[in-house]
Amino acid sequence: MSYQRLQSEASRVAVNAIQLFEALEQHRAQARKVKGSMHWKHINGREYLYRAYTGGKNHSLGPRSPETEAIQQAFEAQKTNYHAREQSLKEQLQLHAAYVRANRLNRFPLAGARAIRALQRKEIPFRVIGTNALYAYEARAGVLIEPEHLATADIDVLMDARQGLRIITALAGETLLSVIRASDRSFQPLTQAPYEFRAANAKGYMIDFITQAADPMKMSDFERYLEAEVLKPVGIDSLKWAIASPRFEAVVFDEKGMPLRLSTVDPRAFVLHKWYVSQQPDREPLKRHRDEAQARLVATLLRDELREFSATQAVERAFPHLLRQQASSRLDEYDL
């Protein structure tokens, strides 16, 4: 078998760490309540309470009075309590990381995890695809996939051009390259070409930005924006199927044992996309064989472990009927 089910102790450690991480996520969802600051401002001999927000925005809450003083005191207390609780949760996660490492659950490449967190902090919409998606599937299935299926020194980041405006807004004047450099300053484009979709750090770990192919005669606003990018996502036509498929999320652990929410494509979409790619005559033999092995592996997980993922109309609409029929007939007895 290409994977092993987690032992009871490892499962317990994973569940505890994930619950703690979800508590931190829920806590951070309240961050908007304590963002910015409050200060008093003198105007025409009177003091007014102002709420300052990121980006230079200020909003008056009224002249100084017992009510506005109470508002400021409550805000400062809430802000202090928020940061204290966040620090406490982070310290607990650091303690749990030792148990995660001891049970060999620290699987996700550290360079990739740091880059993903940098993108998440900017609230840029994306999904991780390719081999790294297997970490999400194994985490949800409660198994450990054999290393030969996971070994990779790069990560594919899928950018949906349909969300171009949201991506541009999230970048707020930055570039994709500057965002990932926040996680590792050694990331550089691999060539001197004006548009490059791949960057690598000093240790050779690579990040590919990918989007669905578009009609070159009908450039979207997103693609026009990318004309000014240092890193421009490369278009791959067959990815339109994966993009149309449901989102899949799971909490994985990086090499230091710290949790990471990984967003990828539905495992059924992964199977069919990998199977399709493996059948292309121009695919390199080594990659073709690996694609087929990964398709069979995830098909096995769907059959034996991820049983809650039955066929859905969303996936059926995303993939051509002929492709689904061909894959179903050739993937042995697996029910896709």
GROMACS .gro file of C-alpha atoms in nm:
model
  336
    1MET     CA    1   0.000   0.000   0.000
    2SER     CA    2   0.119   0.355  -0.079
    3TYR     CA    3   0.021   0.493   0.263
    4GLN     CA    4  -0.013   0.399   0.628
    5ARG     CA    5  -0.295   0.486   0.864
    6LEU     CA    6  -0.201   0.697   1.167
    7GLN     CA    7  -0.153   0.519   1.497
    8SER     CA    8  -0.384   0.622   1.782
    9GLU     CA    9  -0.122   0.841   1.955
   10ALA     CA   10  -0.038   1.027   1.634
   11SER     CA   11  -0.408   1.081   1.566
   12ARG     CA   12  -0.456   1.221   1.917
   13VAL     CA   13  -0.165   1.461   1.876
   14ALA     CA   14  -0.291   1.578   1.536
   15VAL     CA   15  -0.646   1.634   1.661
   16ASN     CA   16  -0.529   1.834   1.965
   17ALA     CA   17  -0.294   2.051   1.760
   18ILE     CA   18  -0.559   2.115   1.493
   19GLN     CA   19  -0.820   2.212   1.754
   20LEU     CA   20  -0.574   2.457   1.907
   21PHE     CA   21  -0.492   2.602   1.566
   22GLU     CA   22  -0.862   2.641   1.484
   23ALA     CA   23  -0.904   2.829   1.812
   24LEU     CA   24  -0.627   3.065   1.698
   25GLU     CA   25  -0.795   3.108   1.358
   26GLN     CA   26  -1.128   3.193   1.524
   27HIS     CA   27  -0.950   3.436   1.753
   28ARG     CA   28  -0.778   3.609   1.460
   29ALA     CA   29  -1.114   3.643   1.287
   30GLN     CA   30  -1.191   3.906   1.553
   31ALA     CA   31  -0.880   4.110   1.468
   32ARG     CA   32  -1.079   4.377   1.285
   33LYS     CA   33  -1.231   4.483   1.620
   34VAL     CA   34  -0.891   4.587   1.753
   35LYS     CA   35  -0.721   4.704   1.436
   36GLY     CA   36  -0.576   5.052   1.434
   37SER     CA   37  -0.569   5.278   1.735
   38MET     CA   38  -0.760   5.548   1.926
   39HIS     CA   39  -0.622   5.887   2.014
   40TRP     CA   40  -0.729   6.232   2.129
   41LYS     CA   41  -0.706   6.521   1.886
   42HIS     CA   42  -0.721   6.893   1.973
   43ILE     CA   43  -0.956   7.091   1.745
   44ASN     CA   44  -1.055   7.452   1.823
   45GLY     CA   45  -0.970   7.416   2.190
   46ARG     CA   46  -1.157   7.088   2.240
   47GLU     CA   47  -1.045   6.726   2.245
   48TYR     CA   48  -1.203   6.470   2.016
   49LEU     CA   49  -1.160   6.092   2.019
   50TYR     CA   50  -1.045   5.955   1.685
   51ARG     CA   51  -1.025   5.597   1.562
   52ALA     CA   52  -0.730   5.555   1.327
   53TYR     CA   53  -0.728   5.274   1.071
   54THR     CA   54  -0.460   5.122   0.850
   55GLY     CA   55  -0.400   5.334   0.542
   56GLY     CA   56  -0.434   5.668   0.716
   57LYS     CA   57  -0.811   5.673   0.759
   58ASN     CA   58  -0.943   5.848   1.072
   59HIS     CA   59  -1.294   5.857   1.211
   60SER     CA   60  -1.419   6.090   1.485
   61LEU     CA   61  -1.607   5.929   1.774
   62GLY     CA   62  -1.708   6.258   1.933
   63PRO     CA   63  -1.578   6.519   2.180
   64ARG     CA   64  -1.418   6.420   2.508
   65SER     CA   65  -1.678   6.306   2.761
   66PRO     CA   66  -1.724   6.022   3.012
   67GLU     CA   67  -1.875   5.819   2.729
   68THR     CA   68  -1.587   5.864   2.483
   69GLU     CA   69  -1.331   5.810   2.761
   70ALA     CA   70  -1.506   5.482   2.842
   71ILE     CA   71  -1.496   5.389   2.473
   72GLN     CA   72  -1.121   5.448   2.458
   73GLN     CA   73  -1.053   5.254   2.779
   74ALA     CA   74  -1.266   4.961   2.660
   75PHE     CA   75  -1.084   4.959   2.325
   76GLU     CA   76  -0.738   4.959   2.484
   77ALA     CA   77  -0.839   4.679   2.724
   78GLN     CA   78  -0.984   4.476   2.439
   79LYS     CA   79  -0.669   4.528   2.234
   80THR     CA   80  -0.446   4.421   2.523
   81ASN     CA   81  -0.657   4.111   2.590
   82TYR     CA   82  -0.661   4.022   2.221
   83HIS     CA   83  -0.283   4.026   2.187
   84ALA     CA   84  -0.236   3.841   2.518
   85ARG     CA   85  -0.469   3.559   2.407
   86GLU     CA   86  -0.307   3.538   2.065
   87GLN     CA   87   0.038   3.509   2.223
   88SER     CA   88  -0.086   3.241   2.462
   89LEU     CA   89  -0.233   3.033   2.178
   90LYS     CA   90   0.086   3.068   1.975
   91GLU     CA   91   0.298   2.953   2.269
   92GLN     CA   92   0.074   2.650   2.317
   93LEU     CA   93   0.110   2.563   1.950
   94GLN     CA   94   0.487   2.585   1.983
   95LEU     CA   95   0.469   2.335   2.270
   96HIS     CA   96   0.245   2.104   2.066
   97ALA     CA   97   0.492   2.126   1.776
   98ALA     CA   98   0.732   1.905   1.972
   99TYR     CA   99   0.467   1.632   1.994
  100VAL     CA  100   0.389   1.675   1.624
  101ARG     CA  101   0.756   1.625   1.536
  102ALA     CA  102   0.789   1.328   1.772
  103ASN     CA  103   0.505   1.156   1.585
  104ARG     CA  104   0.655   1.247   1.247
  105LEU     CA  105   0.356   1.451   1.139
  106ASN     CA  106   0.577   1.747   1.042
  107ARG     CA  107   0.556   1.679   0.671
  108PHE     CA  108   0.500   1.997   0.473
  109PRO     CA  109   0.816   2.168   0.332
  110LEU     CA  110   0.906   2.468   0.548
  111ALA     CA  111   0.989   2.703   0.257
  112GLY     CA  112   0.651   2.631   0.098
  113ALA     CA  113   0.468   2.677   0.428
  114ARG     CA  114   0.629   3.017   0.487
  115ALA     CA  115   0.541   3.133   0.135
  116ILE     CA  116   0.180   3.019   0.180
  117ARG     CA  117   0.151   3.206   0.510
  118ALA     CA  118   0.286   3.520   0.343
  119LEU     CA  119   0.015   3.496   0.076
  120GLN     CA  120  -0.250   3.421   0.338
  121ARG     CA  121  -0.153   3.726   0.546
  122LYS     CA  122  -0.223   3.940   0.238
  123GLU     CA  123  -0.557   3.758   0.194
  124ILE     CA  124  -0.470   3.670  -0.164
  125PRO     CA  125  -0.704   3.401  -0.302
  126PHE     CA  126  -0.516   3.096  -0.430
  127ARG     CA  127  -0.499   2.720  -0.411
  128VAL     CA  128  -0.203   2.484  -0.392
  129ILE     CA  129  -0.209   2.218  -0.661
  130GLY     CA  130   0.014   1.938  -0.783
  131THR     CA  131   0.208   1.705  -0.555
  132ASN     CA  132   0.175   1.930  -0.251
  133ALA     CA  133  -0.202   1.874  -0.254
  134LEU     CA  134  -0.131   1.521  -0.132
  135TYR     CA  135  -0.041   1.662   0.211
  136ALA     CA  136  -0.396   1.794   0.245
  137TYR     CA  137  -0.551   1.465   0.135
  138GLU     CA  138  -0.342   1.256   0.374
  139ALA     CA  139  -0.419   1.491   0.662
  140ARG     CA  140  -0.795   1.468   0.607
  141ALA     CA  141  -0.773   1.090   0.556
  142GLY     CA  142  -0.563   1.036   0.870
  143VAL     CA  143  -0.281   0.861   0.686
  144LEU     CA  144   0.084   0.909   0.597
  145ILE     CA  145   0.161   0.877   0.225
  146GLU     CA  146   0.487   0.705   0.135
  147PRO     CA  147   0.772   0.953   0.065
  148GLU     CA  148   0.824   0.854  -0.299
  149HIS     CA  149   0.488   1.008  -0.387
  150LEU     CA  150   0.560   1.333  -0.202
  151ALA     CA  151   0.919   1.419  -0.285
  152THR     CA  152   0.926   1.755  -0.459
  153ALA     CA  153   1.136   2.070  -0.440
  154ASP     CA  154   0.871   2.307  -0.567
  155ILE     CA  155   0.515   2.421  -0.507
  156ASP     CA  156   0.247   2.512  -0.762
  157VAL     CA  157   0.024   2.805  -0.666
  158LEU     CA  158  -0.298   2.825  -0.866
  159MET     CA  159  -0.424   3.181  -0.922
  160ASP     CA  160  -0.780   3.202  -1.053
  161ALA     CA  161  -0.795   3.481  -1.312
  162ARG     CA  162  -1.169   3.513  -1.245
  163GLN     CA  163  -1.072   3.659  -0.906
  164GLY     CA  164  -0.828   3.902  -1.060
  165LEU     CA  165  -0.978   4.214  -0.903
  166ARG     CA  166  -0.969   4.057  -0.558
  167ILE     CA  167  -0.607   3.956  -0.609
  168ILE     CA  168  -0.509   4.303  -0.726
  169THR     CA  169  -0.684   4.461  -0.428
  170ALA     CA  170  -0.513   4.224  -0.184
  171LEU     CA  171  -0.171   4.298  -0.332
  172ALA     CA  172  -0.230   4.670  -0.270
  173GLY     CA  173   0.052   4.783  -0.497
  174GLU     CA  174   0.289   4.498  -0.415
  175THR     CA  175   0.390   4.214  -0.647
  176LEU     CA  176   0.365   3.841  -0.601
  177LEU     CA  177   0.743   3.831  -0.582
  178SER     CA  178   0.760   4.091  -0.305
  179VAL     CA  179   0.499   3.896  -0.106
  180ILE     CA  180   0.688   3.567  -0.116
  181ARG     CA  181   1.012   3.751  -0.044
  182ALA     CA  182   0.853   3.850   0.286
  183SER     CA  183   0.888   3.480   0.376
  184ASP     CA  184   1.238   3.441   0.232
  185ARG     CA  185   1.436   3.732   0.090
  186SER     CA  186   1.647   3.496  -0.123
  187PHE     CA  187   1.362   3.423  -0.369
  188GLN     CA  188   1.458   3.536  -0.720
  189PRO     CA  189   1.310   3.489  -1.069
  190LEU     CA  190   1.492   3.205  -1.243
  191THR     CA  191   1.556   3.396  -1.565
  192GLN     CA  192   1.600   3.754  -1.676
  193ALA     CA  193   1.292   3.732  -1.902
  194PRO     CA  194   1.045   4.020  -1.856
  195TYR     CA  195   0.773   3.776  -1.749
  196GLU     CA  196   0.856   3.476  -1.535
  197PHE     CA  197   0.620   3.246  -1.352
  198ARG     CA  198   0.883   3.068  -1.144
  199ALA     CA  199   1.100   3.188  -0.856
  200ALA     CA  200   1.355   2.998  -0.648
  201ASN     CA  201   1.521   3.063  -0.314
  202ALA     CA  202   1.887   3.021  -0.225
  203LYS     CA  203   1.834   2.650  -0.147
  204GLY     CA  204   1.671   2.580  -0.482
  205TYR     CA  205   1.311   2.557  -0.360
  206MET     CA  206   1.084   2.680  -0.639
  207ILE     CA  207   0.742   2.844  -0.650
  208ASP     CA  208   0.533   2.836  -0.967
  209PHE     CA  209   0.239   3.072  -1.013
  210ILE     CA  210  -0.015   2.915  -1.248
  211THR     CA  211  -0.349   3.027  -1.391
  212GLN     CA  212  -0.590   2.891  -1.650
  213ALA     CA  213  -0.501   2.973  -2.008
  214ALA     CA  214  -0.691   3.258  -2.170
  215ASP     CA  215  -0.758   3.379  -2.521
  216PRO     CA  216  -0.452   3.597  -2.606
  217MET     CA  217  -0.681   3.817  -2.814
  218LYS     CA  218  -0.904   3.887  -2.513
  219MET     CA  219  -0.675   3.994  -2.231
  220SER     CA  220  -0.852   4.031  -1.898
  221ASP     CA  221  -0.800   4.316  -1.649
  222PHE     CA  222  -0.609   4.069  -1.431
  223GLU     CA  223  -0.371   3.984  -1.715
  224ARG     CA  224  -0.321   4.351  -1.795
  225TYR     CA  225  -0.222   4.407  -1.434
  226LEU     CA  226   0.021   4.117  -1.458
  227GLU     CA  227   0.194   4.294  -1.746
  228ALA     CA  228   0.356   4.506  -1.473
  229GLU     CA  229   0.444   4.204  -1.254
  230VAL     CA  230   0.791   4.064  -1.203
  231LEU     CA  231   0.632   3.720  -1.183
  232LYS     CA  232   0.352   3.651  -1.429
  233PRO     CA  233   0.146   3.332  -1.381
  234VAL     CA  234   0.181   3.091  -1.671
  235GLY     CA  235  -0.140   2.965  -1.829
  236ILE     CA  236  -0.218   2.592  -1.846
  237ASP     CA  237  -0.532   2.514  -2.042
  238SER     CA  238  -0.637   2.190  -1.868
  239LEU     CA  239  -0.637   2.363  -1.527
  240LYS     CA  240  -0.973   2.520  -1.607
  241TRP     CA  241  -1.124   2.191  -1.490
  242ALA     CA  242  -0.948   2.203  -1.155
  243ILE     CA  243  -1.037   2.570  -1.108
  244ALA     CA  244  -1.406   2.490  -1.160
  245SER     CA  245  -1.397   2.213  -0.901
  246PRO     CA  246  -1.485   2.257  -0.530
  247ARG     CA  247  -1.226   2.388  -0.286
  248PHE     CA  248  -1.071   2.140  -0.043
  249GLU     CA  249  -0.903   2.243   0.284
  250ALA     CA  250  -0.711   2.062   0.554
  251VAL     CA  251  -0.469   2.153   0.833
  252VAL     CA  252  -0.120   2.014   0.775
  253PHE     CA  253   0.204   2.055   0.973
  254ASP     CA  254   0.527   2.207   0.843
  255GLU     CA  255   0.872   2.067   0.911
  256LYS     CA  256   0.890   2.252   1.243
  257GLY     CA  257   0.559   2.102   1.354
  258MET     CA  258   0.357   2.423   1.316
  259PRO     CA  259   0.007   2.400   1.163
  260LEU     CA  260  -0.086   2.541   0.825
  261ARG     CA  261  -0.426   2.558   0.658
  262LEU     CA  262  -0.378   2.424   0.308
  263SER     CA  263  -0.632   2.504   0.040
  264THR     CA  264  -0.631   2.291  -0.274
  265VAL     CA  265  -0.869   2.127  -0.523
  266ASP     CA  266  -1.122   1.854  -0.460
  267PRO     CA  267  -0.942   1.515  -0.452
  268ARG     CA  268  -1.173   1.387  -0.727
  269ALA     CA  269  -1.059   1.675  -0.945
  270PHE     CA  270  -0.698   1.589  -0.861
  271VAL     CA  271  -0.747   1.228  -0.974
  272LEU     CA  272  -0.902   1.321  -1.305
  273HIS     CA  273  -0.658   1.602  -1.382
  274LYS     CA  274  -0.354   1.387  -1.301
  275TRP     CA  275  -0.496   1.100  -1.504
  276TYR     CA  276  -0.560   1.330  -1.799
  277VAL     CA  277  -0.206   1.472  -1.786
  278SER     CA  278  -0.056   1.123  -1.761
  279GLN     CA  279  -0.226   1.025  -2.088
  280GLN     CA  280  -0.083   1.311  -2.295
  281PRO     CA  281   0.169   1.185  -2.553
  282ASP     CA  282   0.395   1.489  -2.514
  283ARG     CA  283   0.430   1.444  -2.136
  284GLU     CA  284   0.781   1.346  -2.023
  285PRO     CA  285   0.786   0.972  -1.933
  286LEU     CA  286   0.913   1.023  -1.577
  287LYS     CA  287   0.645   1.284  -1.505
  288ARG     CA  288   0.379   1.081  -1.685
  289HIS     CA  289   0.447   0.775  -1.470
  290ARG     CA  290   0.438   0.981  -1.152
  291ASP     CA  291   0.115   1.152  -1.254
  292GLU     CA  292  -0.053   0.817  -1.307
  293ALA     CA  293   0.079   0.680  -0.976
  294GLN     CA  294  -0.055   0.984  -0.790
  295ALA     CA  295  -0.392   0.953  -0.963
  296ARG     CA  296  -0.419   0.590  -0.855
  297LEU     CA  297  -0.306   0.675  -0.502
  298VAL     CA  298  -0.571   0.942  -0.447
  299ALA     CA  299  -0.833   0.722  -0.611
  300THR     CA  300  -0.748   0.459  -0.348
  301LEU     CA  301  -0.781   0.718  -0.070
  302LEU     CA  302  -1.123   0.815  -0.205
  303ARG     CA  303  -1.234   0.454  -0.214
  304ASP     CA  304  -1.101   0.341   0.124
  305GLU     CA  305  -1.049   0.649   0.344
  306LEU     CA  306  -1.223   0.962   0.214
  307ARG     CA  307  -1.558   0.792   0.175
  308GLU     CA  308  -1.757   1.106   0.244
  309PHE     CA  309  -1.657   1.237  -0.101
  310SER     CA  310  -1.918   1.085  -0.326
  311ALA     CA  311  -1.966   1.206  -0.682
  312THR     CA  312  -2.109   1.559  -0.698
  313GLN     CA  313  -2.269   1.758  -0.978
  314ALA     CA  314  -2.006   2.029  -0.937
  315VAL     CA  315  -1.723   1.791  -1.021
  316GLU     CA  316  -1.922   1.625  -1.299
  317ARG     CA  317  -1.988   1.961  -1.463
  318ALA     CA  318  -1.622   2.059  -1.432
  319PHE     CA  319  -1.486   1.761  -1.627
  320PRO     CA  320  -1.577   1.644  -1.978
  321HIS     CA  321  -1.792   1.331  -1.969
  322LEU     CA  322  -1.560   1.144  -2.201
  323LEU     CA  323  -1.262   1.203  -1.975
  324ARG     CA  324  -1.452   1.084  -1.667
  325GLN     CA  325  -1.573   0.777  -1.853
  326GLN     CA  326  -1.224   0.692  -1.978
  327ALA     CA  327  -1.062   0.739  -1.637
  328SER     CA  328  -1.332   0.537  -1.462
  329SER     CA  329  -1.290   0.245  -1.701
  330ARG     CA  330  -0.911   0.238  -1.677
  331LEU     CA  331  -0.860   0.299  -1.305
  332ASP     CA  332  -0.947  -0.063  -1.227
  333GLU     CA  333  -1.248  -0.095  -0.998
  334TYR     CA  334  -1.224   0.251  -0.845
  335ASP     CA  335  -1.558   0.427  -0.835
  336LEU     CA  336  -1.508   0.782  -0.957
   0.00000   0.00000   0.00000
